[in-house]
GROMACS .gro file of C-alpha atoms in nm:
model
  351
    1MET     CA    1   0.010   0.003  -0.005
    2ARG     CA    2   0.106   0.339  -0.075
    3LEU     CA    3   0.136   0.618   0.178
    4LYS     CA    4   0.137   0.982   0.058
    5ARG     CA    5   0.156   1.299   0.272
    6THR     CA    6  -0.005   1.615   0.119
    7VAL     CA    7  -0.009   1.951   0.289
    8GLY     CA    8  -0.331   2.055   0.125
    9ILE     CA    9  -0.563   1.963  -0.165
   10VAL     CA   10  -0.677   2.277  -0.331
   11VAL     CA   11  -1.070   2.306  -0.376
   12ALA     CA   12  -1.172   2.568  -0.638
   13ALA     CA   13  -1.414   2.819  -0.523
   14ALA     CA   14  -1.626   2.732  -0.825
   15VAL     CA   15  -1.707   2.392  -0.675
   16ALA     CA   16  -1.889   2.571  -0.409
   17MET     CA   17  -2.072   2.790  -0.632
   18THR     CA   18  -2.201   2.507  -0.847
   19GLY     CA   19  -2.334   2.331  -0.544
   20LEU     CA   20  -2.063   2.063  -0.573
   21THR     CA   21  -2.252   1.921  -0.884
   22ALA     CA   22  -1.912   1.809  -1.024
   23CYS     CA   23  -1.818   1.641  -0.706
   24ARG     CA   24  -2.120   1.418  -0.702
   25ASP     CA   25  -2.019   1.283  -1.027
   26SER     CA   26  -1.671   1.212  -0.899
   27ARG     CA   27  -1.774   1.038  -0.597
   28VAL     CA   28  -1.649   0.706  -0.736
   29ILE     CA   29  -1.404   0.443  -0.612
   30ASP     CA   30  -1.144   0.299  -0.860
   31LEU     CA   31  -1.212  -0.066  -0.869
   32GLY     CA   32  -0.877  -0.140  -1.033
   33ASN     CA   33  -0.789  -0.399  -1.303
   34SER     CA   34  -0.678  -0.635  -1.034
   35GLY     CA   35  -1.018  -0.614  -0.873
   36LYS     CA   36  -0.853  -0.449  -0.568
   37PRO     CA   37  -1.034  -0.127  -0.475
   38HIS     CA   38  -0.822   0.187  -0.456
   39VAL     CA   39  -0.970   0.400  -0.178
   40LYS     CA   40  -0.821   0.743  -0.115
   41LEU     CA   41  -0.846   0.798   0.261
   42MET     CA   42  -0.761   1.144   0.414
   43VAL     CA   43  -0.652   1.165   0.788
   44GLY     CA   44  -0.698   1.478   0.982
   45GLY     CA   45  -0.335   1.436   1.104
   46LEU     CA   46  -0.188   1.102   1.069
   47SER     CA   47   0.061   1.133   1.357
   48LYS     CA   48  -0.215   1.242   1.614
   49VAL     CA   49  -0.286   0.977   1.856
   50ILE     CA   50  -0.660   1.052   1.820
   51TYR     CA   51  -0.638   0.915   1.462
   52LEU     CA   52  -0.406   0.628   1.547
   53PRO     CA   53  -0.624   0.351   1.381
   54GLY     CA   54  -0.570   0.506   1.016
   55GLN     CA   55  -0.189   0.434   1.003
   56LEU     CA   56  -0.218   0.146   1.241
   57ALA     CA   57  -0.446  -0.043   1.008
   58GLN     CA   58  -0.171  -0.024   0.741
   59GLN     CA   59   0.100  -0.135   1.005
   60ILE     CA   60  -0.082  -0.459   1.105
   61GLY     CA   61  -0.199  -0.541   0.744
   62ALA     CA   62  -0.547  -0.496   0.799
   63TYR     CA   63  -0.632  -0.314   0.477
   64GLN     CA   64  -0.446  -0.577   0.275
   65LYS     CA   65  -0.613  -0.862   0.456
   66GLN     CA   66  -0.933  -0.714   0.313
   67GLY     CA   67  -0.795  -0.687  -0.026
   68LEU     CA   68  -0.800  -0.309  -0.025
   69ASP     CA   69  -0.550  -0.073  -0.182
   70VAL     CA   70  -0.591   0.212   0.065
   71GLU     CA   71  -0.385   0.536   0.000
   72LEU     CA   72  -0.341   0.764   0.291
   73PHE     CA   73  -0.345   1.138   0.268
   74ASP     CA   74  -0.218   1.350   0.568
   75GLN     CA   75  -0.409   1.684   0.616
   76PRO     CA   76  -0.344   1.863   0.968
   77SER     CA   77  -0.681   2.015   0.978
   78GLY     CA   78  -1.012   1.805   1.005
   79ALA     CA   79  -1.193   2.105   0.830
   80ASN     CA   80  -0.963   2.077   0.518
   81ALA     CA   81  -1.016   1.689   0.529
   82GLU     CA   82  -1.379   1.736   0.522
   83THR     CA   83  -1.353   1.996   0.213
   84SER     CA   84  -1.135   1.727   0.030
   85LEU     CA   85  -1.434   1.478   0.092
   86LEU     CA   86  -1.697   1.718  -0.038
   87ALA     CA   87  -1.479   1.816  -0.333
   88GLY     CA   88  -1.447   1.434  -0.452
   89GLU     CA   89  -1.070   1.435  -0.391
   90VAL     CA   90  -1.103   1.151  -0.142
   91GLN     CA   91  -1.365   0.893  -0.060
   92ALA     CA   92  -1.323   0.873   0.302
   93VAL     CA   93  -1.199   1.045   0.600
   94ILE     CA   94  -1.090   0.993   0.947
   95GLY     CA   95  -1.192   1.281   1.144
   96PHE     CA   96  -1.443   1.394   1.387
   97TYR     CA   97  -1.803   1.275   1.413
   98ASP     CA   98  -1.919   1.632   1.460
   99HIS     CA   99  -1.854   1.736   1.104
  100THR     CA  100  -2.138   1.497   1.007
  101ILE     CA  101  -2.384   1.708   1.188
  102ASP     CA  102  -2.240   2.033   1.085
  103LEU     CA  103  -2.265   1.934   0.725
  104GLN     CA  104  -2.633   1.806   0.756
  105ALA     CA  105  -2.696   2.157   0.869
  106LYS     CA  106  -2.547   2.274   0.529
  107GLU     CA  107  -2.773   2.017   0.342
  108GLN     CA  108  -2.486   1.789   0.284
  109CYS     CA  109  -2.509   1.403   0.374
  110ILE     CA  110  -2.204   1.256   0.548
  111THR     CA  111  -2.220   0.943   0.786
  112SER     CA  112  -1.980   0.786   1.040
  113VAL     CA  113  -1.948   0.423   0.955
  114VAL     CA  114  -1.694   0.321   1.222
  115GLN     CA  115  -1.668   0.512   1.559
  116PHE     CA  116  -1.312   0.501   1.682
  117ALA     CA  117  -1.385   0.712   2.011
  118ASN     CA  118  -1.668   0.847   2.224
  119VAL     CA  119  -1.477   1.107   2.372
  120PRO     CA  120  -1.268   1.385   2.181
  121GLY     CA  121  -0.916   1.294   2.292
  122GLU     CA  122  -0.850   1.667   2.305
  123ALA     CA  123  -0.725   1.906   2.585
  124GLU     CA  124  -0.742   2.273   2.627
  125MET     CA  125  -0.393   2.388   2.716
  126VAL     CA  126  -0.307   2.696   2.888
  127ALA     CA  127   0.032   2.867   2.868
  128THR     CA  128   0.174   2.814   3.226
  129ASN     CA  129   0.226   3.176   3.268
  130LYS     CA  130  -0.144   3.246   3.212
  131ALA     CA  131  -0.269   2.935   3.406
  132GLY     CA  132  -0.367   3.167   3.696
  133GLN     CA  133  -0.573   3.393   3.481
  134ILE     CA  134  -0.761   3.136   3.277
  135ARG     CA  135  -0.921   2.883   3.489
  136SER     CA  136  -1.244   2.807   3.299
  137GLY     CA  137  -1.435   2.887   2.972
  138ALA     CA  138  -1.566   3.183   3.161
  139ASP     CA  139  -1.207   3.346   3.130
  140PHE     CA  140  -1.175   3.303   2.754
  141LYS     CA  141  -1.318   3.661   2.715
  142GLY     CA  142  -1.053   3.873   2.534
  143ARG     CA  143  -0.820   3.594   2.473
  144ASN     CA  144  -0.638   3.448   2.184
  145LEU     CA  145  -0.726   3.075   2.165
  146GLY     CA  146  -0.544   2.834   1.933
  147VAL     CA  147  -0.734   2.604   1.703
  148THR     CA  148  -0.617   2.375   1.419
  149SER     CA  149  -0.813   2.589   1.176
  150LEU     CA  150  -1.154   2.776   1.169
  151GLY     CA  151  -1.449   2.526   1.110
  152SER     CA  152  -1.233   2.242   1.273
  153SER     CA  153  -1.349   2.031   1.561
  154THR     CA  154  -1.103   2.212   1.777
  155ASP     CA  155  -1.277   2.527   1.674
  156PHE     CA  156  -1.636   2.373   1.757
  157LEU     CA  157  -1.502   2.239   2.094
  158THR     CA  158  -1.351   2.586   2.187
  159LYS     CA  159  -1.683   2.751   2.111
  160ALA     CA  160  -1.865   2.488   2.326
  161LEU     CA  161  -1.624   2.534   2.625
  162ALA     CA  162  -1.659   2.925   2.593
  163ALA     CA  163  -2.049   2.917   2.575
  164ARG     CA  164  -2.066   2.698   2.883
  165GLY     CA  165  -1.873   2.959   3.050
  166GLY     CA  166  -2.111   3.226   2.926
  167VAL     CA  167  -1.872   3.378   2.672
  168SER     CA  168  -1.987   3.384   2.308
  169SER     CA  169  -1.761   3.310   2.009
  170LYS     CA  170  -1.743   3.697   1.937
  171GLN     CA  171  -1.591   3.764   2.263
  172TYR     CA  172  -1.251   3.572   2.208
  173THR     CA  173  -1.026   3.552   1.899
  174PRO     CA  174  -0.980   3.209   1.740
  175VAL     CA  175  -0.621   3.169   1.603
  176LYS     CA  176  -0.522   2.906   1.333
  177VAL     CA  177  -0.214   2.748   1.461
  178GLY     CA  178  -0.234   2.393   1.330
  179ALA     CA  179  -0.101   2.121   1.555
  180GLY     CA  180   0.249   1.988   1.679
  181GLN     CA  181   0.541   2.220   1.649
  182THR     CA  182   0.312   2.519   1.492
  183PHE     CA  183   0.081   2.502   1.804
  184ILE     CA  184   0.380   2.485   2.045
  185SER     CA  185   0.542   2.785   1.867
  186ALA     CA  186   0.233   2.986   1.883
  187LEU     CA  187   0.220   2.923   2.261
  188GLN     CA  188   0.575   3.009   2.316
  189GLN     CA  189   0.561   3.343   2.130
  190GLY     CA  190   0.260   3.445   2.308
  191SER     CA  191   0.037   3.443   1.977
  192ILE     CA  192  -0.206   3.236   2.169
  193ASP     CA  193  -0.303   3.224   2.554
  194ALA     CA  194  -0.440   2.885   2.527
  195GLY     CA  195  -0.564   2.644   2.271
  196MET     CA  196  -0.712   2.302   2.190
  197THR     CA  197  -0.469   2.016   2.083
  198THR     CA  198  -0.417   1.642   2.096
  199ASP     CA  199  -0.127   1.395   2.198
  200PRO     CA  200   0.160   1.381   2.133
  201THR     CA  201   0.135   1.774   2.151
  202ILE     CA  202  -0.016   1.767   2.490
  203ALA     CA  203   0.261   1.533   2.622
  204GLN     CA  204   0.538   1.760   2.466
  205LEU     CA  205   0.385   2.067   2.642
  206THR     CA  206   0.340   1.923   2.991
  207ASN     CA  207   0.669   1.737   2.973
  208THR     CA  208   0.837   2.084   2.903
  209GLY     CA  209   0.619   2.254   3.179
  210GLN     CA  210   0.512   2.506   2.892
  211ALA     CA  211   0.140   2.462   2.941
  212LYS     CA  212  -0.108   2.325   3.176
  213VAL     CA  213  -0.420   2.127   3.107
  214LEU     CA  214  -0.735   2.313   3.156
  215TYR     CA  215  -0.993   2.070   3.017
  216ASP     CA  216  -0.888   1.715   2.965
  217MET     CA  217  -1.126   1.540   2.732
  218ARG     CA  218  -0.908   1.234   2.676
  219ASN     CA  219  -1.126   1.036   2.915
  220GLU     CA  220  -1.493   0.981   2.984
  221GLU     CA  221  -1.486   1.172   3.328
  222GLY     CA  222  -1.315   1.481   3.179
  223THR     CA  223  -1.538   1.485   2.885
  224ARG     CA  224  -1.855   1.458   3.082
  225ALA     CA  225  -1.737   1.735   3.315
  226ALA     CA  226  -1.631   1.959   3.017
  227LEU     CA  227  -1.930   1.896   2.786
  228GLY     CA  228  -2.212   1.753   2.986
  229GLY     CA  229  -2.178   1.388   2.848
  230LEU     CA  230  -1.990   1.188   2.599
  231TYR     CA  231  -1.885   1.349   2.269
  232PRO     CA  232  -1.824   1.097   2.005
  233ALA     CA  233  -1.517   1.209   1.806
  234SER     CA  234  -1.269   1.015   1.588
  235SER     CA  235  -1.439   0.825   1.332
  236LEU     CA  236  -1.439   0.693   0.966
  237TYR     CA  237  -1.689   0.896   0.775
  238MET     CA  238  -1.786   0.894   0.420
  239SER     CA  239  -2.065   1.065   0.185
  240CYS     CA  240  -2.392   0.892   0.207
  241GLU     CA  241  -2.362   0.840  -0.165
  242ILE     CA  242  -2.046   0.646  -0.147
  243VAL     CA  243  -2.191   0.432   0.122
  244LYS     CA  244  -2.488   0.337  -0.077
  245ARG     CA  245  -2.299   0.288  -0.396
  246TYR     CA  246  -2.030   0.064  -0.260
  247PRO     CA  247  -2.164  -0.120   0.052
  248ASP     CA  248  -1.903  -0.413  -0.015
  249ILE     CA  249  -1.616  -0.189   0.007
  250VAL     CA  250  -1.750   0.007   0.301
  251GLN     CA  251  -1.795  -0.325   0.477
  252LYS     CA  252  -1.426  -0.405   0.410
  253LEU     CA  253  -1.305  -0.085   0.551
  254ALA     CA  254  -1.537  -0.157   0.869
  255ASN     CA  255  -1.383  -0.509   0.900
  256ALA     CA  256  -1.029  -0.353   0.868
  257PHE     CA  257  -1.086  -0.107   1.153
  258VAL     CA  258  -1.289  -0.330   1.372
  259GLU     CA  259  -0.982  -0.556   1.362
  260THR     CA  260  -0.752  -0.259   1.425
  261LEU     CA  261  -0.938  -0.139   1.732
  262SER     CA  262  -0.934  -0.496   1.864
  263TRP     CA  263  -0.564  -0.492   1.821
  264ILE     CA  264  -0.531  -0.174   2.016
  265SER     CA  265  -0.732  -0.307   2.306
  266SER     CA  266  -0.502  -0.631   2.316
  267HIS     CA  267  -0.177  -0.446   2.296
  268THR     CA  268   0.041  -0.214   2.512
  269PRO     CA  269   0.137   0.139   2.421
  270GLU     CA  270   0.494   0.020   2.414
  271GLN     CA  271   0.398  -0.247   2.142
  272ILE     CA  272   0.189   0.009   1.945
  273ALA     CA  273   0.485   0.252   1.951
  274ASP     CA  274   0.717  -0.030   1.822
  275ILE     CA  275   0.519  -0.108   1.518
  276MET     CA  276   0.439   0.262   1.416
  277PRO     CA  277   0.659   0.470   1.174
  278LYS     CA  278   0.960   0.611   1.377
  279SER     CA  279   0.873   0.938   1.240
  280PHE     CA  280   0.555   0.957   1.450
  281ALA     CA  281   0.779   0.955   1.770
  282GLY     CA  282   0.943   1.265   1.656
  283GLY     CA  283   1.291   1.131   1.778
  284ASP     CA  284   1.149   1.091   2.132
  285LYS     CA  285   1.008   0.745   2.174
  286PRO     CA  286   0.960   0.749   2.550
  287LEU     CA  287   0.754   1.067   2.513
  288TYR     CA  288   0.544   0.919   2.235
  289VAL     CA  289   0.491   0.615   2.450
  290LYS     CA  290   0.357   0.850   2.715
  291SER     CA  291   0.120   1.018   2.486
  292LEU     CA  292  -0.011   0.682   2.397
  293LYS     CA  293  -0.078   0.593   2.752
  294ASP     CA  294  -0.244   0.920   2.815
  295SER     CA  295  -0.477   0.883   2.528
  296ILE     CA  296  -0.527   0.504   2.452
  297GLY     CA  297  -0.810   0.477   2.685
  298MET     CA  298  -1.024   0.684   2.438
  299PHE     CA  299  -1.068   0.435   2.182
  300THR     CA  300  -1.370   0.198   2.165
  301LYS     CA  301  -1.330  -0.174   2.158
  302ASP     CA  302  -1.594  -0.240   1.903
  303GLY     CA  303  -1.628   0.065   1.681
  304ARG     CA  304  -1.988   0.138   1.774
  305MET     CA  305  -2.142   0.481   1.832
  306ASP     CA  306  -2.278   0.562   2.172
  307PRO     CA  307  -2.631   0.684   2.084
  308ASP     CA  308  -2.676   0.909   2.386
  309GLY     CA  309  -2.321   1.049   2.303
  310ALA     CA  310  -2.445   1.142   1.946
  311LYS     CA  311  -2.740   1.318   2.107
  312ASN     CA  312  -2.492   1.519   2.328
  313VAL     CA  313  -2.279   1.626   2.030
  314LEU     CA  314  -2.591   1.765   1.864
  315LYS     CA  315  -2.692   1.942   2.189
  316VAL     CA  316  -2.352   2.092   2.230
  317LEU     CA  317  -2.346   2.224   1.868
  318GLY     CA  318  -2.709   2.335   1.882
  319GLU     CA  319  -2.596   2.550   2.192
  320SER     CA  320  -2.276   2.671   2.053
  321SER     CA  321  -2.249   2.656   1.665
  322SER     CA  322  -2.407   2.939   1.473
  323ASN     CA  323  -2.434   2.683   1.180
  324VAL     CA  324  -2.605   2.425   1.370
  325LYS     CA  325  -2.816   2.614   1.606
  326PRO     CA  326  -3.085   2.745   1.353
  327HIS     CA  327  -3.113   2.393   1.224
  328LYS     CA  328  -3.085   2.183   1.539
  329ASP     CA  329  -3.458   2.074   1.528
  330ARG     CA  330  -3.445   1.934   1.190
  331ILE     CA  331  -3.102   1.736   1.215
  332ASP     CA  332  -3.172   1.367   1.162
  333LEU     CA  333  -2.900   1.185   1.379
  334SER     CA  334  -2.989   0.858   1.191
  335GLN     CA  335  -2.842   0.998   0.880
  336THR     CA  336  -2.505   1.087   1.068
  337TYR     CA  337  -2.390   0.746   1.172
  338THR     CA  338  -2.470   0.376   1.127
  339THR     CA  339  -2.364   0.063   1.305
  340ARG     CA  340  -2.471  -0.157   1.024
  341PHE     CA  341  -2.106  -0.221   0.893
  342VAL     CA  342  -1.971  -0.255   1.243
  343ASP     CA  343  -2.235  -0.497   1.341
  344THR     CA  344  -2.160  -0.719   1.045
  345ALA     CA  345  -1.802  -0.701   1.102
  346HIS     CA  346  -1.849  -0.846   1.446
  347ALA     CA  347  -2.081  -1.110   1.319
  348GLN     CA  348  -1.833  -1.228   1.069
  349VAL     CA  349  -1.567  -1.265   1.359
  350ALA     CA  350  -1.816  -1.458   1.568
  351ARG     CA  351  -1.877  -1.718   1.299
   0.00000   0.00000   0.00000
């Protein structure tokens, strides 16, 4: 299988102006002369622990076992990964479930077919020298807050935490800082006072003492405290059209990820680190192992959505998202996720 890294896929403005008509025609999967489907899969940050299953499935041969030729693309921002899907550049995305609700409010049908986690796996990090001033979302007013990009799930979550603290999105400044080193640099330079990020960036910041965790949503307890319930996040999502057109291929993807999630639950962080590309550790394997230990509990063992969690995502977005709020009463959650393929995958294993 081939692995490609790309910093961005350009989507022409004309695409949006034409209602993505051309994109609908391009939502096809190349079945290949050998009969091995070629699936283009965009990951909203390949090295992020929250999206671990995307690369790990390659490392353990799960895609190959299903007879799939999966081409991985790396896009640091979930919002840009979503755009690539809508533009027909890729057929699947590993990103946050909340995008499926946000897009339905924009009259686009996207559905999660495998749910990797029922918590965000994110943390709001505060610069150590600002920790005494920023103690909750109520203190976000007038602050510069880092997000991977506008319209990303880190942006959604930041708005939610601010709203729960009585601060509107107009009362603070969201700053696009990406993840990893760009996030760390922004915090060091004072461009942001705090920001939403994931492991291994969290581990790097806490290990060096540059930042402290304000809201820890890498586990169920912290997520419920911050967001009033579970918040299903990392998932495999695809356009409803692709799912209807290629159910057999979608099933093979689901099989691969159900196997991968099971593999995660039966192996240690050290064993996972050993099998991942060395570049993911950034030259500091012990720190990478720590980041895995801190976040590994977020992953589901079976790939199924928590129905109450899905309802809470809609509730949170309905309270904090200017896009979802006007349409929250007409959002059909049954169109935003399905357990059909995961259920079949487990049934096949049981036989």
